[in-house]
Short mmCIF file of N, CA and C in Angstrom, two decimals:
data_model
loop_
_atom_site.label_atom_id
_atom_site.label_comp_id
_atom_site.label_asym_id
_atom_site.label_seq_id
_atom_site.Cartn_x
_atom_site.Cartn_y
_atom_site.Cartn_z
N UNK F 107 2.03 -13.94 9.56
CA UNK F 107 2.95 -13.70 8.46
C UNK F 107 3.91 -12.59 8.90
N UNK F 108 5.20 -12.66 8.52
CA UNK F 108 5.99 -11.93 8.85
C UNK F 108 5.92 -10.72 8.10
N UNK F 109 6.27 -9.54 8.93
CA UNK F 109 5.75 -8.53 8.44
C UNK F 109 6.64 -7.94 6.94
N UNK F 110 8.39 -8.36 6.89
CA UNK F 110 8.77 -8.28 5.67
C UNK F 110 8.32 -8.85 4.44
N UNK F 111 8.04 -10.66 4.82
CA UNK F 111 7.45 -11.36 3.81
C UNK F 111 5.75 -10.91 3.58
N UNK F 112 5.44 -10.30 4.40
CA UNK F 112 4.40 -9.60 3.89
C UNK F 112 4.45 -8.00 3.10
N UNK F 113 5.19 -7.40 3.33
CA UNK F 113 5.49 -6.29 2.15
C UNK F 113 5.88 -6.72 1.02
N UNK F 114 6.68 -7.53 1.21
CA UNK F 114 7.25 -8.70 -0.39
C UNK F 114 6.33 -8.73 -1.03
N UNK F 115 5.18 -9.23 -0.65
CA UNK F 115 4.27 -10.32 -1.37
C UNK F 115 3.11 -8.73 -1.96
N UNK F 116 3.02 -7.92 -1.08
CA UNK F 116 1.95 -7.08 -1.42
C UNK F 116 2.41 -6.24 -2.26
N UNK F 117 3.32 -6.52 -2.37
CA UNK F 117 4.36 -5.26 -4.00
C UNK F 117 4.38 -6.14 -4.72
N UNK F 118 4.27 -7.44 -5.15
CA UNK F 118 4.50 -8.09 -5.57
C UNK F 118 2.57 -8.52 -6.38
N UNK F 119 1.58 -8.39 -5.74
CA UNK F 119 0.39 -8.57 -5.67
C UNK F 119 0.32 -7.63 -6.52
N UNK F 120 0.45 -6.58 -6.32
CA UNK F 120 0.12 -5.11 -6.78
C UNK F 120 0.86 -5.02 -8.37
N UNK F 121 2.01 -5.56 -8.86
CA UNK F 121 2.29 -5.84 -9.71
C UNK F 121 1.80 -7.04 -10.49
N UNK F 122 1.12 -7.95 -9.57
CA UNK F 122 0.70 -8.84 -10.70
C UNK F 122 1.56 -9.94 -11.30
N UNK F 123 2.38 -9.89 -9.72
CA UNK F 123 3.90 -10.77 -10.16
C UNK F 123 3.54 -12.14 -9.10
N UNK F 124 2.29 -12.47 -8.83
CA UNK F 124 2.41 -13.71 -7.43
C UNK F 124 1.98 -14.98 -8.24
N UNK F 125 2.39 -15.95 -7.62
CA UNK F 125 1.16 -17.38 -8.15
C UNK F 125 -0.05 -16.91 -7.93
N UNK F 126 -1.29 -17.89 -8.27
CA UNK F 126 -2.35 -18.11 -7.74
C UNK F 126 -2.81 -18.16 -6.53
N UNK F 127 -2.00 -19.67 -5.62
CA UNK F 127 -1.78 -19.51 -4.28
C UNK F 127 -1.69 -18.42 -3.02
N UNK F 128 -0.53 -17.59 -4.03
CA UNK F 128 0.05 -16.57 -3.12
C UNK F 128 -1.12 -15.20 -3.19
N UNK F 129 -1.86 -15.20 -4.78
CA UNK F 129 -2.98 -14.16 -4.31
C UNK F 129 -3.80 -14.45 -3.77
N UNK F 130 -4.22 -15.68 -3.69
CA UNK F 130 -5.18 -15.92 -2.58
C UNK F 130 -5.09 -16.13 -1.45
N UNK F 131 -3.87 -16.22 -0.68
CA UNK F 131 -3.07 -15.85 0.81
C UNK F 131 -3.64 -14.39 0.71
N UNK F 132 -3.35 -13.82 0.40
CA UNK F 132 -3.16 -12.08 0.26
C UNK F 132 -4.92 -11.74 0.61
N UNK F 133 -5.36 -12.18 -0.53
CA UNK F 133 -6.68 -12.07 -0.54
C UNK F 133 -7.85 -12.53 0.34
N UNK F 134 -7.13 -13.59 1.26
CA UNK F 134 -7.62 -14.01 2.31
C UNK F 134 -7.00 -13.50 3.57
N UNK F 135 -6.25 -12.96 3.24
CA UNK F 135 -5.60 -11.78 4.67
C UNK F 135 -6.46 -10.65 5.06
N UNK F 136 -6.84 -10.24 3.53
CA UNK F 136 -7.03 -8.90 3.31
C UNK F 136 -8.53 -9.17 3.76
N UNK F 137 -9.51 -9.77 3.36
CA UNK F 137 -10.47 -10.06 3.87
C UNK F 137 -10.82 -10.64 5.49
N UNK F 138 -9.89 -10.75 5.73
CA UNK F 138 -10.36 -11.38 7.68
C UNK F 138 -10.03 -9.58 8.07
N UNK F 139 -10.15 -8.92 7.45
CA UNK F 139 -9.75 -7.50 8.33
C UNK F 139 -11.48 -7.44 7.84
N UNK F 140 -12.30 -7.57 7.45
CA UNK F 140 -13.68 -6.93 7.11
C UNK F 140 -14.30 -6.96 8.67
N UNK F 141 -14.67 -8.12 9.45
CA UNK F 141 -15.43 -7.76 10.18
C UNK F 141 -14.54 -7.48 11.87
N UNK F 142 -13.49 -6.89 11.46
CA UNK F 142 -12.70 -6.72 12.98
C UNK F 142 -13.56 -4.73 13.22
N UNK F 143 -13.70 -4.64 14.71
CA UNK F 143 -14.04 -3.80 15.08
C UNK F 143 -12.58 -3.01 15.00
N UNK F 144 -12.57 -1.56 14.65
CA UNK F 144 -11.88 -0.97 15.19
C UNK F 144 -11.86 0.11 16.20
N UNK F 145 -11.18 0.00 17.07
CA UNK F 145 -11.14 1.24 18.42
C UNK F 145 -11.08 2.42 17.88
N UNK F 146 -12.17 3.82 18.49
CA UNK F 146 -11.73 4.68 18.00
C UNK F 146 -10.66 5.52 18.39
N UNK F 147 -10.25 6.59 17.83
CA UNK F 147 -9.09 7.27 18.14
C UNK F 147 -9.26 8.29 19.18
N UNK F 148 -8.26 8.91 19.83
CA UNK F 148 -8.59 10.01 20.59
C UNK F 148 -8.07 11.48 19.23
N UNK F 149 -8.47 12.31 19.50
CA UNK F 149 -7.84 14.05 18.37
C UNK F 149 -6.07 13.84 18.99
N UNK F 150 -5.62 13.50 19.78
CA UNK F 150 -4.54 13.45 19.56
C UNK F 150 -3.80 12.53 18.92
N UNK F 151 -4.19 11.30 19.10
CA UNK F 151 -3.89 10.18 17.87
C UNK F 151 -4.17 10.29 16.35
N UNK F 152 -4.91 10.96 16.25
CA UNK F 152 -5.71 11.17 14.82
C UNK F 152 -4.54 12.36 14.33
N UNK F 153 -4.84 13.69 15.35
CA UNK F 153 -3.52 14.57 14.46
C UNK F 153 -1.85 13.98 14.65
N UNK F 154 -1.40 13.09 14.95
CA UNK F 154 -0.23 12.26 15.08
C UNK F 154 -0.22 11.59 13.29
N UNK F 155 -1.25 10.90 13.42
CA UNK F 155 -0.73 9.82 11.95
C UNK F 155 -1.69 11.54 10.74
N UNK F 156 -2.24 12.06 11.11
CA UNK F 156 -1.84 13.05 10.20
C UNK F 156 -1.01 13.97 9.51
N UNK F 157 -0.61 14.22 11.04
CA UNK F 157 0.89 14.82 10.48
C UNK F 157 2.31 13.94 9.87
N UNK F 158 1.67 12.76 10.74
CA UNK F 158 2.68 11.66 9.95
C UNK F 158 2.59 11.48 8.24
N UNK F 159 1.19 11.15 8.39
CA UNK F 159 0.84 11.15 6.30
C UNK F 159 1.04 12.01 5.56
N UNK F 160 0.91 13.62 5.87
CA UNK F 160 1.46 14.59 5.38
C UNK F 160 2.83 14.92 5.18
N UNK F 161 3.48 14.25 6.31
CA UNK F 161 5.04 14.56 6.01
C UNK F 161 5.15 13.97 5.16
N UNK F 162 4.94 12.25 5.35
CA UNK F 162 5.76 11.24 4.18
C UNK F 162 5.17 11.63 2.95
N UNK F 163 3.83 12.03 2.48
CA UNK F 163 3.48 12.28 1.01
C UNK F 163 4.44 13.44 0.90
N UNK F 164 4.43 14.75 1.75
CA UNK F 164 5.58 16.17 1.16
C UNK F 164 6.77 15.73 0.62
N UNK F 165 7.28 14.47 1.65
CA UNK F 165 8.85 13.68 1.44
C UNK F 165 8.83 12.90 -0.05
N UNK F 166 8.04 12.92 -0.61
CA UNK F 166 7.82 11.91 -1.47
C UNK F 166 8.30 12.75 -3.31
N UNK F 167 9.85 12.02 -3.83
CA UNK F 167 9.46 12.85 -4.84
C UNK F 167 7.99 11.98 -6.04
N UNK F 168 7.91 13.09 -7.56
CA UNK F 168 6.63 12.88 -7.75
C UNK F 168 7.73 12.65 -8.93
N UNK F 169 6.45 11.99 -10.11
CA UNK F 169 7.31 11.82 -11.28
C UNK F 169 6.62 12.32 -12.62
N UNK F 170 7.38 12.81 -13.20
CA UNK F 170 7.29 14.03 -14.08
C UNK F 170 6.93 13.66 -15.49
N UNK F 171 5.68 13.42 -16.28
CA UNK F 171 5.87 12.88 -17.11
C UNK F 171 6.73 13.86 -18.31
N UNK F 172 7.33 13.20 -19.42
CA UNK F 172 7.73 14.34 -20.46
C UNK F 172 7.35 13.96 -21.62
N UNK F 173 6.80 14.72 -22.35
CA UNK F 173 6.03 14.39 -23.70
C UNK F 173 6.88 14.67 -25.04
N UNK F 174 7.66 13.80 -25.71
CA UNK F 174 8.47 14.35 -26.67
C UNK F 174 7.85 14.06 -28.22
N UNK F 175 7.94 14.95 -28.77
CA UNK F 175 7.37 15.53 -30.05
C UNK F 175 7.71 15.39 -30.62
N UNK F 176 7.95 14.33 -31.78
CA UNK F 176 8.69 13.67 -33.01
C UNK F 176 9.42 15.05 -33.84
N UNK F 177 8.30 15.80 -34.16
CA UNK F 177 8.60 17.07 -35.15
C UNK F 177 8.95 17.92 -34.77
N UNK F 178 9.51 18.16 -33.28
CA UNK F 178 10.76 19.54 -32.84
C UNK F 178 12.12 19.30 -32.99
#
């Protein structure tokens, strides 16, 4: 699956916006990852996508809820 039409579909999953079909593509994607081994990392790979995840969450704005009060 292509990797755009696959972000499509998983924002799309996540909203609750797919056919039937299409969640069970998803859902059968998502499941063939259960029994794959993964390689482990070396400390320099590991602090790489750390510092990577930390940046993009800092980069990230947040959203603010505001509570408005009928009677002010």
């Amino acid at each position: 699956m292509k990797r755009k039409v696959l972000h499509i579909l998983l924002r799309q999953y996540l909203k609750n916006e797919v056919t039937q079909r299409e969640s069970e593509l998803i859902e059968s994607w998502y499941h063939s990852f259960e029994n794959k081994d993964v390689p482990p990392l070396d400390s320099d790979s590991k602090a790489r996508i750390l510092e990577s995840l930390n940046k993009n969450i800092d980069n990230k704005p947040t959203a603010v809820s505001v509570f408005k009060n009928k009677y002010t």
